PDB file of C-alpha atoms and ligand atoms in Angstrom:
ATOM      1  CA  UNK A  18     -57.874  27.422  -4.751  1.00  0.00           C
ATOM      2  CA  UNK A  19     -55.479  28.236  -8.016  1.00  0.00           C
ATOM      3  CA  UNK A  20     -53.135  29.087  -5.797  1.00  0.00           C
ATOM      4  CA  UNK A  21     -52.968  26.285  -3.671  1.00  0.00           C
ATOM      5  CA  UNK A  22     -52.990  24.098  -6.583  1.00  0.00           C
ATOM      6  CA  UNK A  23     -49.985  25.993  -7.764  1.00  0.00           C
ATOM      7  CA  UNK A  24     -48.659  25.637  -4.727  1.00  0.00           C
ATOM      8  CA  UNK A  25     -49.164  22.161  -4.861  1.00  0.00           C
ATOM      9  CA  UNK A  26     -47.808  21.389  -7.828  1.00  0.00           C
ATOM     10  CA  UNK A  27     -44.777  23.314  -7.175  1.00  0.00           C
ATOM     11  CA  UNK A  28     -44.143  21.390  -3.636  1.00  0.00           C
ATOM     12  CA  UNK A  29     -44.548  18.462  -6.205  1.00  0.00           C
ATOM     13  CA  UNK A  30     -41.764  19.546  -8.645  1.00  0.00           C
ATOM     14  CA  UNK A  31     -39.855  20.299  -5.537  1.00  0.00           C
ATOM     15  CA  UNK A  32     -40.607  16.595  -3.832  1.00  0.00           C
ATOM     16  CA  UNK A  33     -39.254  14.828  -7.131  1.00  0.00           C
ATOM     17  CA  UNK A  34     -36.575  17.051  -7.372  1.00  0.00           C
ATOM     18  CA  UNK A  35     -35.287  16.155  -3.927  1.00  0.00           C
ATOM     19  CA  UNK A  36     -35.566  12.420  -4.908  1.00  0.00           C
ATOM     20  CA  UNK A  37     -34.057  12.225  -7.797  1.00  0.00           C
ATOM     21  CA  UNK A  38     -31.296  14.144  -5.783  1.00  0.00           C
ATOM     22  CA  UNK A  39     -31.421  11.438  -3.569  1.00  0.00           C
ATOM     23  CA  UNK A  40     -31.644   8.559  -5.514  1.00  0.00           C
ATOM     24  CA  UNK A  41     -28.025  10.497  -7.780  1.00  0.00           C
ATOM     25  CA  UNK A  42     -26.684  10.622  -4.297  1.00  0.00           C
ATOM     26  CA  UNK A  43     -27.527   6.758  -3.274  1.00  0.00           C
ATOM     27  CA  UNK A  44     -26.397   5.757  -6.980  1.00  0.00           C
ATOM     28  CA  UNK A  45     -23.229   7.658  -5.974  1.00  0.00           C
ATOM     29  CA  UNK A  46     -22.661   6.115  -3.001  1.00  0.00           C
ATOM     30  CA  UNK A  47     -23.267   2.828  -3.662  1.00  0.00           C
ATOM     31  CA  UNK A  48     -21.045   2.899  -6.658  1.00  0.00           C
ATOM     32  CA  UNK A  49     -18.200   4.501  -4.888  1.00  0.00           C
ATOM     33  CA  UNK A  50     -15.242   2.214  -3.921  1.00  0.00           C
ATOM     34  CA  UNK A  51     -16.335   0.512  -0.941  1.00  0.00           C
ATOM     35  CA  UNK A  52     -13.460   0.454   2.077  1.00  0.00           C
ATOM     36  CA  UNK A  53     -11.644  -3.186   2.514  1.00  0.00           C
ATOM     37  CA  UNK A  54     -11.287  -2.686   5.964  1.00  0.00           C
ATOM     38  CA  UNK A  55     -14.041  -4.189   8.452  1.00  0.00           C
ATOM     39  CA  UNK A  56     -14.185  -1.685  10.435  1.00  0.00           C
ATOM     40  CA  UNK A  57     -14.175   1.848   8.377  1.00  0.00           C
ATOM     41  CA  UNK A  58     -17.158   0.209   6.671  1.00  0.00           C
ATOM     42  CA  UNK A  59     -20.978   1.444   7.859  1.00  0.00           C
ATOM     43  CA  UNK A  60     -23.477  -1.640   8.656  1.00  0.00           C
ATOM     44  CA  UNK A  61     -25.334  -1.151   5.256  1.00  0.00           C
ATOM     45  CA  UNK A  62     -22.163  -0.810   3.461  1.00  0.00           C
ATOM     46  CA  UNK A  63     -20.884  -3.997   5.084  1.00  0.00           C
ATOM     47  CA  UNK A  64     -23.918  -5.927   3.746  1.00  0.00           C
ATOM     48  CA  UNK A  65     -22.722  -4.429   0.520  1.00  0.00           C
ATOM     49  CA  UNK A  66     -19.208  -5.284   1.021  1.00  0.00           C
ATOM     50  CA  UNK A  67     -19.991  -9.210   1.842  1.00  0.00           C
ATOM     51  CA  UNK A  68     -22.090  -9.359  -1.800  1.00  0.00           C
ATOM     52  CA  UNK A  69     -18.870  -7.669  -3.586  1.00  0.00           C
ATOM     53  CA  UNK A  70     -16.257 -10.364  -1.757  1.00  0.00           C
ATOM     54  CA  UNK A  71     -18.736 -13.299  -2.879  1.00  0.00           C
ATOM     55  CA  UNK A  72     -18.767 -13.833   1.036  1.00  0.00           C
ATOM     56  CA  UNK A  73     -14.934 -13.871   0.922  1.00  0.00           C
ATOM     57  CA  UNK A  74     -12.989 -12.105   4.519  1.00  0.00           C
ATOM     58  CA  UNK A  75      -9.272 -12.089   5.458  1.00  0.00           C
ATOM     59  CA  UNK A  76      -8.020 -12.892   8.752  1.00  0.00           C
ATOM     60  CA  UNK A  77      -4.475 -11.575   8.732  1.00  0.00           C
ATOM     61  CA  UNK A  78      -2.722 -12.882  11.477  1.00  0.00           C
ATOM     62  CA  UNK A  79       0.139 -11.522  13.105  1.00  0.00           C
ATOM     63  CA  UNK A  80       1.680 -11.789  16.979  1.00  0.00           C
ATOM     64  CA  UNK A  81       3.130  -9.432  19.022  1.00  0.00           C
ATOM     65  CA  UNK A  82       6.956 -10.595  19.811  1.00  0.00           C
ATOM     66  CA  UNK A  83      10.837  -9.424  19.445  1.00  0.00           C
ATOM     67  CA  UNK A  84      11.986  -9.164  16.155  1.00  0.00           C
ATOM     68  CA  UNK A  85      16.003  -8.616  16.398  1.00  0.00           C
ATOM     69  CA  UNK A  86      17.186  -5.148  18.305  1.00  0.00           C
ATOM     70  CA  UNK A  87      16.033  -3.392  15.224  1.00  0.00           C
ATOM     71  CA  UNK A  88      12.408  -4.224  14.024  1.00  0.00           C
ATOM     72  CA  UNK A  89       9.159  -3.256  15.862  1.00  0.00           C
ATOM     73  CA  UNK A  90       7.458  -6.233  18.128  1.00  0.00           C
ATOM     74  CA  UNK A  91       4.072  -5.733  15.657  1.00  0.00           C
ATOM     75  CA  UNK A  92       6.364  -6.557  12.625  1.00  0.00           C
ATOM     76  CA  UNK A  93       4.518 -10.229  12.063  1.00  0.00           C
ATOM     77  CA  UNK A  94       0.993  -8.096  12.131  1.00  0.00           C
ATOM     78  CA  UNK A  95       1.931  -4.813  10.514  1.00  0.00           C
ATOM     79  CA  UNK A  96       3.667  -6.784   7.515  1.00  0.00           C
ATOM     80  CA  UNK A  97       0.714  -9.167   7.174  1.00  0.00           C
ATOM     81  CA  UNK A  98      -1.674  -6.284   7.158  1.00  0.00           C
ATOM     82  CA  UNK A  99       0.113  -4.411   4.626  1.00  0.00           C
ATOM     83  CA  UNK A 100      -0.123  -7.867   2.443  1.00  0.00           C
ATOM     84  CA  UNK A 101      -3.420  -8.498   3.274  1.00  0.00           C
ATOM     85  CA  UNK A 102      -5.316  -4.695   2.516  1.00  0.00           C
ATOM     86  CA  UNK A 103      -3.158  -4.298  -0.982  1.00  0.00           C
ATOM     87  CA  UNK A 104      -4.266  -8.000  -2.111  1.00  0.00           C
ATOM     88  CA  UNK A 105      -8.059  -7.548  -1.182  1.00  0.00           C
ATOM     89  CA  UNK A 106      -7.655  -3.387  -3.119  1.00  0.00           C
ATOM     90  CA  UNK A 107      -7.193  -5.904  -6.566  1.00  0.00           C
ATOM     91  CA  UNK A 108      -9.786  -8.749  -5.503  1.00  0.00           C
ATOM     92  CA  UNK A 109     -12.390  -7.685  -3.359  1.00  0.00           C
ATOM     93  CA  UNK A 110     -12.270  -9.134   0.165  1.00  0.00           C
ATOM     94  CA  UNK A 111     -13.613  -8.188   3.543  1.00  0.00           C
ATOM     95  CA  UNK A 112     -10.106  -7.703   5.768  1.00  0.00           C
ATOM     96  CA  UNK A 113     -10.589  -8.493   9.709  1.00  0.00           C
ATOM     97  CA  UNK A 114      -9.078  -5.829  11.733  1.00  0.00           C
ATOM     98  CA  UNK A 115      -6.091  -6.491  13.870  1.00  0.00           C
ATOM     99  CA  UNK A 116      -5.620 -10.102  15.022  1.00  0.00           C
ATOM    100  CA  UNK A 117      -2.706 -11.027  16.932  1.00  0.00           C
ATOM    101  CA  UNK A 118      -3.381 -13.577  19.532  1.00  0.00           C
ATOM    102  CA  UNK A 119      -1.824 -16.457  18.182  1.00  0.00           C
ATOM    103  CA  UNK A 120       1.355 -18.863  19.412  1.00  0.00           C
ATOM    104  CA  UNK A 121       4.447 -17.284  20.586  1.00  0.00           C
ATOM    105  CA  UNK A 122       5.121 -19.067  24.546  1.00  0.00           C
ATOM    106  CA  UNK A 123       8.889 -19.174  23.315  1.00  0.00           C
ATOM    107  CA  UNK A 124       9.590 -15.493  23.159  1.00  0.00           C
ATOM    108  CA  UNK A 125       8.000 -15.147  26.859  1.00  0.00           C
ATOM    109  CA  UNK A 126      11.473 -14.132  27.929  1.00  0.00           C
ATOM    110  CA  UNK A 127      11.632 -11.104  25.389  1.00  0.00           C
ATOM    111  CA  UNK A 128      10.097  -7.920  26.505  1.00  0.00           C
ATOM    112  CA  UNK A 129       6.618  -7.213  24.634  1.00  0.00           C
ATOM    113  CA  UNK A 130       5.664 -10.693  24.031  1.00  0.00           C
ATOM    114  CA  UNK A 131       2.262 -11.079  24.240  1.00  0.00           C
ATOM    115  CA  UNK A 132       1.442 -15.021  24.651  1.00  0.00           C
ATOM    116  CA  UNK A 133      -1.875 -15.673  25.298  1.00  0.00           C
ATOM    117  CA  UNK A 134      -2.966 -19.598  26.632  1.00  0.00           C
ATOM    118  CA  UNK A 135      -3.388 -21.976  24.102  1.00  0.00           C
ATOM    119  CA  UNK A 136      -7.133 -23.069  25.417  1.00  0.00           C
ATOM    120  CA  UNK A 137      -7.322 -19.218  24.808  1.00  0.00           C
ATOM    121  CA  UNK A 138      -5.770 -18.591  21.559  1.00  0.00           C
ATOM    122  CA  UNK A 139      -7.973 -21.569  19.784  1.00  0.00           C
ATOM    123  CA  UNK A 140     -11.533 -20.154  21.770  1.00  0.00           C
ATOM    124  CA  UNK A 141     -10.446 -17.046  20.466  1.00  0.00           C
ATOM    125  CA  UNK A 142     -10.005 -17.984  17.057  1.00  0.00           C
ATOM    126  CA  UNK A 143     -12.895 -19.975  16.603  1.00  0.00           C
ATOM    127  CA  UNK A 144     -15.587 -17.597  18.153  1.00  0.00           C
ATOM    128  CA  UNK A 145     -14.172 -14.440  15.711  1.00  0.00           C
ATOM    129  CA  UNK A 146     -14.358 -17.152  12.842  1.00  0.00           C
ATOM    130  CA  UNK A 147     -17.866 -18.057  14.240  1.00  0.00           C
ATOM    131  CA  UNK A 148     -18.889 -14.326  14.470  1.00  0.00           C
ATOM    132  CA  UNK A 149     -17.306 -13.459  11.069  1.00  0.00           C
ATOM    133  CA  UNK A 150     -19.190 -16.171   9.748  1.00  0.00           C
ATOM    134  CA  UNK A 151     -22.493 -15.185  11.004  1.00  0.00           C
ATOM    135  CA  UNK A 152     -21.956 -11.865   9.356  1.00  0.00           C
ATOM    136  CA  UNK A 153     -22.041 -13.685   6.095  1.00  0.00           C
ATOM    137  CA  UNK A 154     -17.906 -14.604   5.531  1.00  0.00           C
ATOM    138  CA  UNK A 155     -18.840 -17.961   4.392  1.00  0.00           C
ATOM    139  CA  UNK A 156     -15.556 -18.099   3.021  1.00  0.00           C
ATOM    140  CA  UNK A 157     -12.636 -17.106   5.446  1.00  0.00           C
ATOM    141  CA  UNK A 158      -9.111 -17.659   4.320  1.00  0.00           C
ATOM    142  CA  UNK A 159      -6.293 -16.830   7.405  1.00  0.00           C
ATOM    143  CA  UNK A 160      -3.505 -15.203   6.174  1.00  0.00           C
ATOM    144  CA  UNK A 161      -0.751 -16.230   8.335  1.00  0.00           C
ATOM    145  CA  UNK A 162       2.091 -13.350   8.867  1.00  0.00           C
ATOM    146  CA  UNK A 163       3.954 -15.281  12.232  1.00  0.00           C
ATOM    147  CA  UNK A 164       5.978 -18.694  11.949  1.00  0.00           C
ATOM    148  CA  UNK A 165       5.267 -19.638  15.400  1.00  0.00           C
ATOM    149  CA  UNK A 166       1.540 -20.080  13.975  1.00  0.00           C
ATOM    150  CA  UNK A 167       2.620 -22.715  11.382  1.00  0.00           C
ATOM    151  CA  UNK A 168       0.940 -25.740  13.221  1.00  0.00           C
ATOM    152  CA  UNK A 169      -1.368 -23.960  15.382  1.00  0.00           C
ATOM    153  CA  UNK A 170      -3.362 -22.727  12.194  1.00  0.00           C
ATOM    154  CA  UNK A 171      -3.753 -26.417   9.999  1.00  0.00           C
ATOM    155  CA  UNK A 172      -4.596 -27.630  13.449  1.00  0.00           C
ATOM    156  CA  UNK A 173      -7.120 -24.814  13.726  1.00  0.00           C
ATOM    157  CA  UNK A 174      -8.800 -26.083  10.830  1.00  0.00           C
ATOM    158  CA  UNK A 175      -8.611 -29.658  10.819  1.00  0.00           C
ATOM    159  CA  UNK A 176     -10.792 -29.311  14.355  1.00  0.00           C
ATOM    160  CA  UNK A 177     -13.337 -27.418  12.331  1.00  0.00           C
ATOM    161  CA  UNK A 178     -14.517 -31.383  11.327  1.00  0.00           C
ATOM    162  CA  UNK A 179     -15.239 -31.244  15.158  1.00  0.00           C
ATOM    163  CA  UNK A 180     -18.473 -30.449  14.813  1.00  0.00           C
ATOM    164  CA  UNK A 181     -20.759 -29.025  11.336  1.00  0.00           C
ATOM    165  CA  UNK A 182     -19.823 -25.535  10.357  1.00  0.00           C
ATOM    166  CA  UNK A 183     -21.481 -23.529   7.844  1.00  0.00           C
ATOM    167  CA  UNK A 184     -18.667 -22.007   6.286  1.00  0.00           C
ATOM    168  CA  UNK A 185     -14.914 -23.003   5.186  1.00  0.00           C
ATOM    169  CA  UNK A 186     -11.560 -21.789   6.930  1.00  0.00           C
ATOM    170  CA  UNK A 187      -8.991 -21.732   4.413  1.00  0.00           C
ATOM    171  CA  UNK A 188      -5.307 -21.283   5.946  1.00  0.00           C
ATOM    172  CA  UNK A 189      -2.873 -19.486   3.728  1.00  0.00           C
ATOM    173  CA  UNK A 190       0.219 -20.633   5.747  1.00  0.00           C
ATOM    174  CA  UNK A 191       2.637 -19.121   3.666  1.00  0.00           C
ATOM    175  CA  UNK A 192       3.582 -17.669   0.470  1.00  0.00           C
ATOM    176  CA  UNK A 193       6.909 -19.016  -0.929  1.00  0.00           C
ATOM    177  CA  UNK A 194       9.075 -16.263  -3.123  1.00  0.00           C
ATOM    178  CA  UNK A 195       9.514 -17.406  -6.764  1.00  0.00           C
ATOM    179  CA  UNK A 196      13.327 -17.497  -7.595  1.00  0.00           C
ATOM    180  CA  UNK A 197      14.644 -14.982 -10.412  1.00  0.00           C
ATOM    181  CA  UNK A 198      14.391 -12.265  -7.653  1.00  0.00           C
ATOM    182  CA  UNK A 199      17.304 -10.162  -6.498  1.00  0.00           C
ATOM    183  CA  UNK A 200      19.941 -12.270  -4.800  1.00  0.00           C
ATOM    184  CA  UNK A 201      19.914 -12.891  -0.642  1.00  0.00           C
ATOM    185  CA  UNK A 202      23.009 -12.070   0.581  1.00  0.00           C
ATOM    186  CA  UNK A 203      22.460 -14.414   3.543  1.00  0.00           C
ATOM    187  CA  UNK A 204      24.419 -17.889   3.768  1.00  0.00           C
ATOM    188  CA  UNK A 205      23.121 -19.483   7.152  1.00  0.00           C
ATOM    189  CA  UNK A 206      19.518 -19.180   8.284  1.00  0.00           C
ATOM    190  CA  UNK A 207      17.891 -16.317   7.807  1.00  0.00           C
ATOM    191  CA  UNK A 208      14.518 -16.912   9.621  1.00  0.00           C
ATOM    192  CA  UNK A 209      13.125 -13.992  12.372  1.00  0.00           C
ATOM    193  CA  UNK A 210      14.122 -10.257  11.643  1.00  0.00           C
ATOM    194  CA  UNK A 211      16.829 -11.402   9.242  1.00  0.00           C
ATOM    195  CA  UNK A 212      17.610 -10.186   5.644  1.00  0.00           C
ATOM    196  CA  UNK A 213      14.180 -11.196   4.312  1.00  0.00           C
ATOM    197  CA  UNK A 214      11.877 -10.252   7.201  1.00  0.00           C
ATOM    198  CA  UNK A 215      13.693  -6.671   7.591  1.00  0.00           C
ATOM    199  CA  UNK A 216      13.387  -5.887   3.687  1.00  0.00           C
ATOM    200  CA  UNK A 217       9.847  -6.609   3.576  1.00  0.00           C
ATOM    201  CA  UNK A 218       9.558  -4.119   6.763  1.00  0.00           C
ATOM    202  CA  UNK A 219      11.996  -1.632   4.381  1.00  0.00           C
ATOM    203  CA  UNK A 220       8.629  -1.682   2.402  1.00  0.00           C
ATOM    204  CA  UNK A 221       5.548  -1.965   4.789  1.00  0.00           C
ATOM    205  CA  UNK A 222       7.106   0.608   7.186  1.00  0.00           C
ATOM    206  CA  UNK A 223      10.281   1.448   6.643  1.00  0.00           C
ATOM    207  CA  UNK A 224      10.369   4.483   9.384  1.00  0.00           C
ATOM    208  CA  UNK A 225       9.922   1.607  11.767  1.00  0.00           C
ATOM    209  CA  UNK A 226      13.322   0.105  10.921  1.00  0.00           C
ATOM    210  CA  UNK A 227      16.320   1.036  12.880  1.00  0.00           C
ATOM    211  CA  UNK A 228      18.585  -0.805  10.388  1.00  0.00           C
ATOM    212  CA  UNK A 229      21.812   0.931  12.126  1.00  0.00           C
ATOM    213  CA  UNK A 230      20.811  -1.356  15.660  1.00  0.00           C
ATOM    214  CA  UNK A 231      20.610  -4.979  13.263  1.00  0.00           C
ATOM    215  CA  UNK A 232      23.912  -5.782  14.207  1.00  0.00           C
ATOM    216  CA  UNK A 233      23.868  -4.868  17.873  1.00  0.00           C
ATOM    217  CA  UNK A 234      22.885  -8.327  18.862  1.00  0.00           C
ATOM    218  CA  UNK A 235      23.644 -11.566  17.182  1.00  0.00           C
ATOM    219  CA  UNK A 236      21.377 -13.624  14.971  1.00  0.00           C
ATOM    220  CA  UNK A 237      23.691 -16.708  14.868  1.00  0.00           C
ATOM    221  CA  UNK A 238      22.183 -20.391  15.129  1.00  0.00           C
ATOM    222  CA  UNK A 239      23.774 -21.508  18.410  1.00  0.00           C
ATOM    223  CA  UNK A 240      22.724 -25.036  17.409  1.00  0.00           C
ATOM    224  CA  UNK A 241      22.555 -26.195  20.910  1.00  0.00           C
ATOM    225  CA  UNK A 242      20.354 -29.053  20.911  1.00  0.00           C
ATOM    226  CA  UNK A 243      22.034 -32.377  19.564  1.00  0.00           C
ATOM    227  CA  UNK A 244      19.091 -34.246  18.068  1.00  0.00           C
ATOM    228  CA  UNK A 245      18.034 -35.683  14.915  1.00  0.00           C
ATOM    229  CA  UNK A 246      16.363 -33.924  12.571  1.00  0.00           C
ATOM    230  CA  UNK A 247      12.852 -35.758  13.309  1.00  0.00           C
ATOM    231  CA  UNK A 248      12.564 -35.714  16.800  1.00  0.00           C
ATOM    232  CA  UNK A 249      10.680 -32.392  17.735  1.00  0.00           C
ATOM    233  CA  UNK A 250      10.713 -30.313  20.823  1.00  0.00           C
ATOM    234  CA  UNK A 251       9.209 -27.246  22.145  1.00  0.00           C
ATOM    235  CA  UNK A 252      12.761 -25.614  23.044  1.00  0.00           C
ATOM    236  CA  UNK A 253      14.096 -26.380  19.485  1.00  0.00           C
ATOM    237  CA  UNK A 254      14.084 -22.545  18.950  1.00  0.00           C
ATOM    238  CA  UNK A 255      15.538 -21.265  22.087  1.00  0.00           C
ATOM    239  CA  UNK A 256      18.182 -23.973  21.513  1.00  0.00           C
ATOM    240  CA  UNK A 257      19.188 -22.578  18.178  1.00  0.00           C
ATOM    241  CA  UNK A 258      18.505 -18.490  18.759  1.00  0.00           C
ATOM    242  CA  UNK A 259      18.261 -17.983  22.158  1.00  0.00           C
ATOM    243  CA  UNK A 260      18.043 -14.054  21.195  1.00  0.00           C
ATOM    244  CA  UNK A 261      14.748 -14.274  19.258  1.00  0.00           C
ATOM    245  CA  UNK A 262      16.791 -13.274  16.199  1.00  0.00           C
ATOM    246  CA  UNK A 263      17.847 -15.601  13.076  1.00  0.00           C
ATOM    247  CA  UNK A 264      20.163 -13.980  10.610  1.00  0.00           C
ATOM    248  CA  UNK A 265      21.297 -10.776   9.651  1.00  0.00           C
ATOM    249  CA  UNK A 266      19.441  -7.488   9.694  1.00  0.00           C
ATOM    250  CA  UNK A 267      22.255  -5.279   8.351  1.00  0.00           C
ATOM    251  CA  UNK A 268      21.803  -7.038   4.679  1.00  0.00           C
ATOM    252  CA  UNK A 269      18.453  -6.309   4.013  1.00  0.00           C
ATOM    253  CA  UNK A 270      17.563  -3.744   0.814  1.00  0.00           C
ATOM    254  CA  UNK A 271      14.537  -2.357  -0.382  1.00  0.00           C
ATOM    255  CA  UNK A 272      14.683  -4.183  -3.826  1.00  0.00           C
ATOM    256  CA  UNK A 273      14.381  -7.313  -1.969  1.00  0.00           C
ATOM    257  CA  UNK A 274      11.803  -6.361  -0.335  1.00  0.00           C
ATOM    258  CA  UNK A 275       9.928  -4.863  -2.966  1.00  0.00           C
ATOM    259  CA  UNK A 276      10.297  -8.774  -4.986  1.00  0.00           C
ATOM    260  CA  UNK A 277       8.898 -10.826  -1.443  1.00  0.00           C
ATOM    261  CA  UNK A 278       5.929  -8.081  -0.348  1.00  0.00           C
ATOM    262  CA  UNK A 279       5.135  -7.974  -4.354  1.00  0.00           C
ATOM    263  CA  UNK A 280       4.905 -12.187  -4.441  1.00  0.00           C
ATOM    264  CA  UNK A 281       3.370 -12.224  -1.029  1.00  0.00           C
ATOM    265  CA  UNK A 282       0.427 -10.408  -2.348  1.00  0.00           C
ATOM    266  CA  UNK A 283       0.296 -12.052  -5.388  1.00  0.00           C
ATOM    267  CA  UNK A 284       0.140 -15.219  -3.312  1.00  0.00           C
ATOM    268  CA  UNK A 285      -3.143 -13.726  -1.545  1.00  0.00           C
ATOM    269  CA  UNK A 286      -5.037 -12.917  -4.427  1.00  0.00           C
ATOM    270  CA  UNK A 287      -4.149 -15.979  -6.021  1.00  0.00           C
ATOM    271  CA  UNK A 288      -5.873 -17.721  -3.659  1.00  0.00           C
ATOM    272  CA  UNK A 289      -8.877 -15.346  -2.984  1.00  0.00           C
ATOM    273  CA  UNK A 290      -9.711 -16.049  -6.743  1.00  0.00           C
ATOM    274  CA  UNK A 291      -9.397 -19.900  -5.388  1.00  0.00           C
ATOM    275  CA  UNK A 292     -11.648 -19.671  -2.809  1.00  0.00           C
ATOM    276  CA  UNK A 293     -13.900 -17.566  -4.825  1.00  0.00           C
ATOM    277  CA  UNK A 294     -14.028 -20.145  -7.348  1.00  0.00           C
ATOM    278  CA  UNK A 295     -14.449 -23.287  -4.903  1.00  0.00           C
ATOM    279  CA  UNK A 296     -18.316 -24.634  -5.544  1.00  0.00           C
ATOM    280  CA  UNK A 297     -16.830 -27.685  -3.712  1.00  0.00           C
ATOM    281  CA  UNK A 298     -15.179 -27.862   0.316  1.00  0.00           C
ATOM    282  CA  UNK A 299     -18.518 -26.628   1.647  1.00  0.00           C
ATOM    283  CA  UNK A 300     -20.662 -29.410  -0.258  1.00  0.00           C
ATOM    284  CA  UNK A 301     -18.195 -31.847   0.592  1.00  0.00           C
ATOM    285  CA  UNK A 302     -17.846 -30.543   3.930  1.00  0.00           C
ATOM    286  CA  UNK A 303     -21.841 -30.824   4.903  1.00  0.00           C
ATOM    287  CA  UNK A 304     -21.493 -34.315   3.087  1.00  0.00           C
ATOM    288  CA  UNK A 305     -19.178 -35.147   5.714  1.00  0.00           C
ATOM    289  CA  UNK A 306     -21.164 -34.112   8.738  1.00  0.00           C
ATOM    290  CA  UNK A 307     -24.079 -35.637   7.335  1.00  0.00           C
ATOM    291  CA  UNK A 308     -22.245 -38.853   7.805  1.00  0.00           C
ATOM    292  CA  UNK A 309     -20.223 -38.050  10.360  1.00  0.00           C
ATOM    293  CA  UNK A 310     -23.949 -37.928  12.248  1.00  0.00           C
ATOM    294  CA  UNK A 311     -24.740 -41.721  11.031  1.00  0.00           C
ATOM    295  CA  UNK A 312     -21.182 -43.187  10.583  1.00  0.00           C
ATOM    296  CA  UNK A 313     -22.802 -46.911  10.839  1.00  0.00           C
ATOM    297  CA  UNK A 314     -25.010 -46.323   7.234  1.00  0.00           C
ATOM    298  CA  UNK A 315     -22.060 -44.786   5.677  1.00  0.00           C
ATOM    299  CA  UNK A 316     -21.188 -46.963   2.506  1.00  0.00           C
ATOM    300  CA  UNK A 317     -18.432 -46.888   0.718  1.00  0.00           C
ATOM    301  CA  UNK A 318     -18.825 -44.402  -2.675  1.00  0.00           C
TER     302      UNK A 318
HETATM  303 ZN1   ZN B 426       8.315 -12.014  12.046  1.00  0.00          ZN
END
């Protein structure tokens, strides 16, 4: 009987032990850095993960197209990514993985384009917004890394007035570089695997640049199409650079790209702490369906 009780109270000792071993171990866990990335995160660290962003995700969007004779076809995507992960590593956001299905019909006749339909592309954007969404991203800003997706994305969430939503899509179209940086060497354009787009590749990947090939091709505006300036046409782009390239390669240094990736993520985190801080678009926004539902008893405020 002594014995067993012994026994008992020594299995006892030992059953506390191995909890407060495993409660160290959860407090460990739980306070160790969790992953930005979607999908290197487990399902209870996600839920985790959506408390620490305050319901705040990343879409980085990039495309899959030419970029000059010397810059991979991901550049758009890998670029944005690298933007994207170092912003949300100093404010907390969930990042999307890899998203590249976005608007790019006029680089169809450049090997590796991937263009998908634009019924597609929009389906596609609003069911991973939807799904994101229902995985508690209330807040979802799009960080656009592709020019081609300059209209398709306000569009994108203008129609999210279409019908109620219970979450906001913020577009982050583009980040402009503050001037006092060092000084582009370019003159004309310099617009699609150019001086600016190849030094912010000389950061995000640099063994992917095969700056020796830049000026194998030519990234001159042709200028082909004789229109004004406010007339607008699909084949504007082919008009002007027929070889999917806009500027010069060759120029592009490191230091400049250090100055755009550097203001590029500021430009993210600036506005995750925005979006973070907005108490208002989603109260506005179920306002808005609320009388979108009963437009005739809608009085003016
Ligand atoms: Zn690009």
């Amino acid at each position: 009987m002594r014995k067993a009780l012994i026994r008992k109270t020594m299995l006892g000792r030992l059953a506390i032990m191995a909890g407060l071993l495993a409660c160290c171990t959860h407090v460990s866990w739980s306070q160790a850095r969790l992953s930005v990335h979607w999908e290197e995160l487990t399902a209870a660290d996600f839920r985790s993960a959506i408390q620490q962003s305050q319901g705040t995700c990343l879409l980085p969007f990039g495309i899959l197209e030419k970029h000059g004779p010397h810059l991979p076809l991901g550049t758009d995507l890998l670029d944005v990514r690298y933007a994207a992960l170092h912003a949300a590593a100093e404010e907390y956001a969930v990042v999307f993985p890899e998203y590249y299905f976005g608007q790019i019909f006029e680089a169809r006749h450049e090997p590796g384009t991937i263009a998908y339909s634009r019924e597609l592309q929009l389906q596609l954007l609003q069911e991973t917004t939807d799904e994101m969404a229902r995985n508690g991203c209330k807040k979802i800003i799009i960080v656009n890394g592709h020019g081609g997706n300059e209209h398709l994305l306000p569009f994108f969430a203008q129609s999210q007035l279409e019908k109620p939503h219970d979450y906001v899509v913020y577009v982050l179209v583009r980040v402009e570089t503050p001037p006092g940086g060092p000084a582009a060497k370019s003159t004309g354009p310099d617009w699609h695997a150019g001086e600016a787009e190849t030094s912010t590749m000389l950061i995000a990947h640099p063994e992917l640049v095969h700056q020796d090939r830049a000026k194998s091709e030519s990234g001159a505006d042709l200028g082909r199409q004789k229109l004004p300036d406010d007339l607008y046409t699909g084949i504007w782009w082919y008009a002007r650079f027929p070889n999917h390239y806009s500027g010069d390669g060759s120029l592009a240094t490191t230091e400049l790209g250090q100055y755009k990736m550097k203001a590029w993520i500021d430009g993210i985190v600036k506005a995750t702490r925005a979006v973070k801080a907005d108490q208002e678009s989603l109260k506005l926004q179920n306002e808005f369906f609320e009388k979108a539902a009963h437009p005739l008893e809608t009085r003016p405020q």
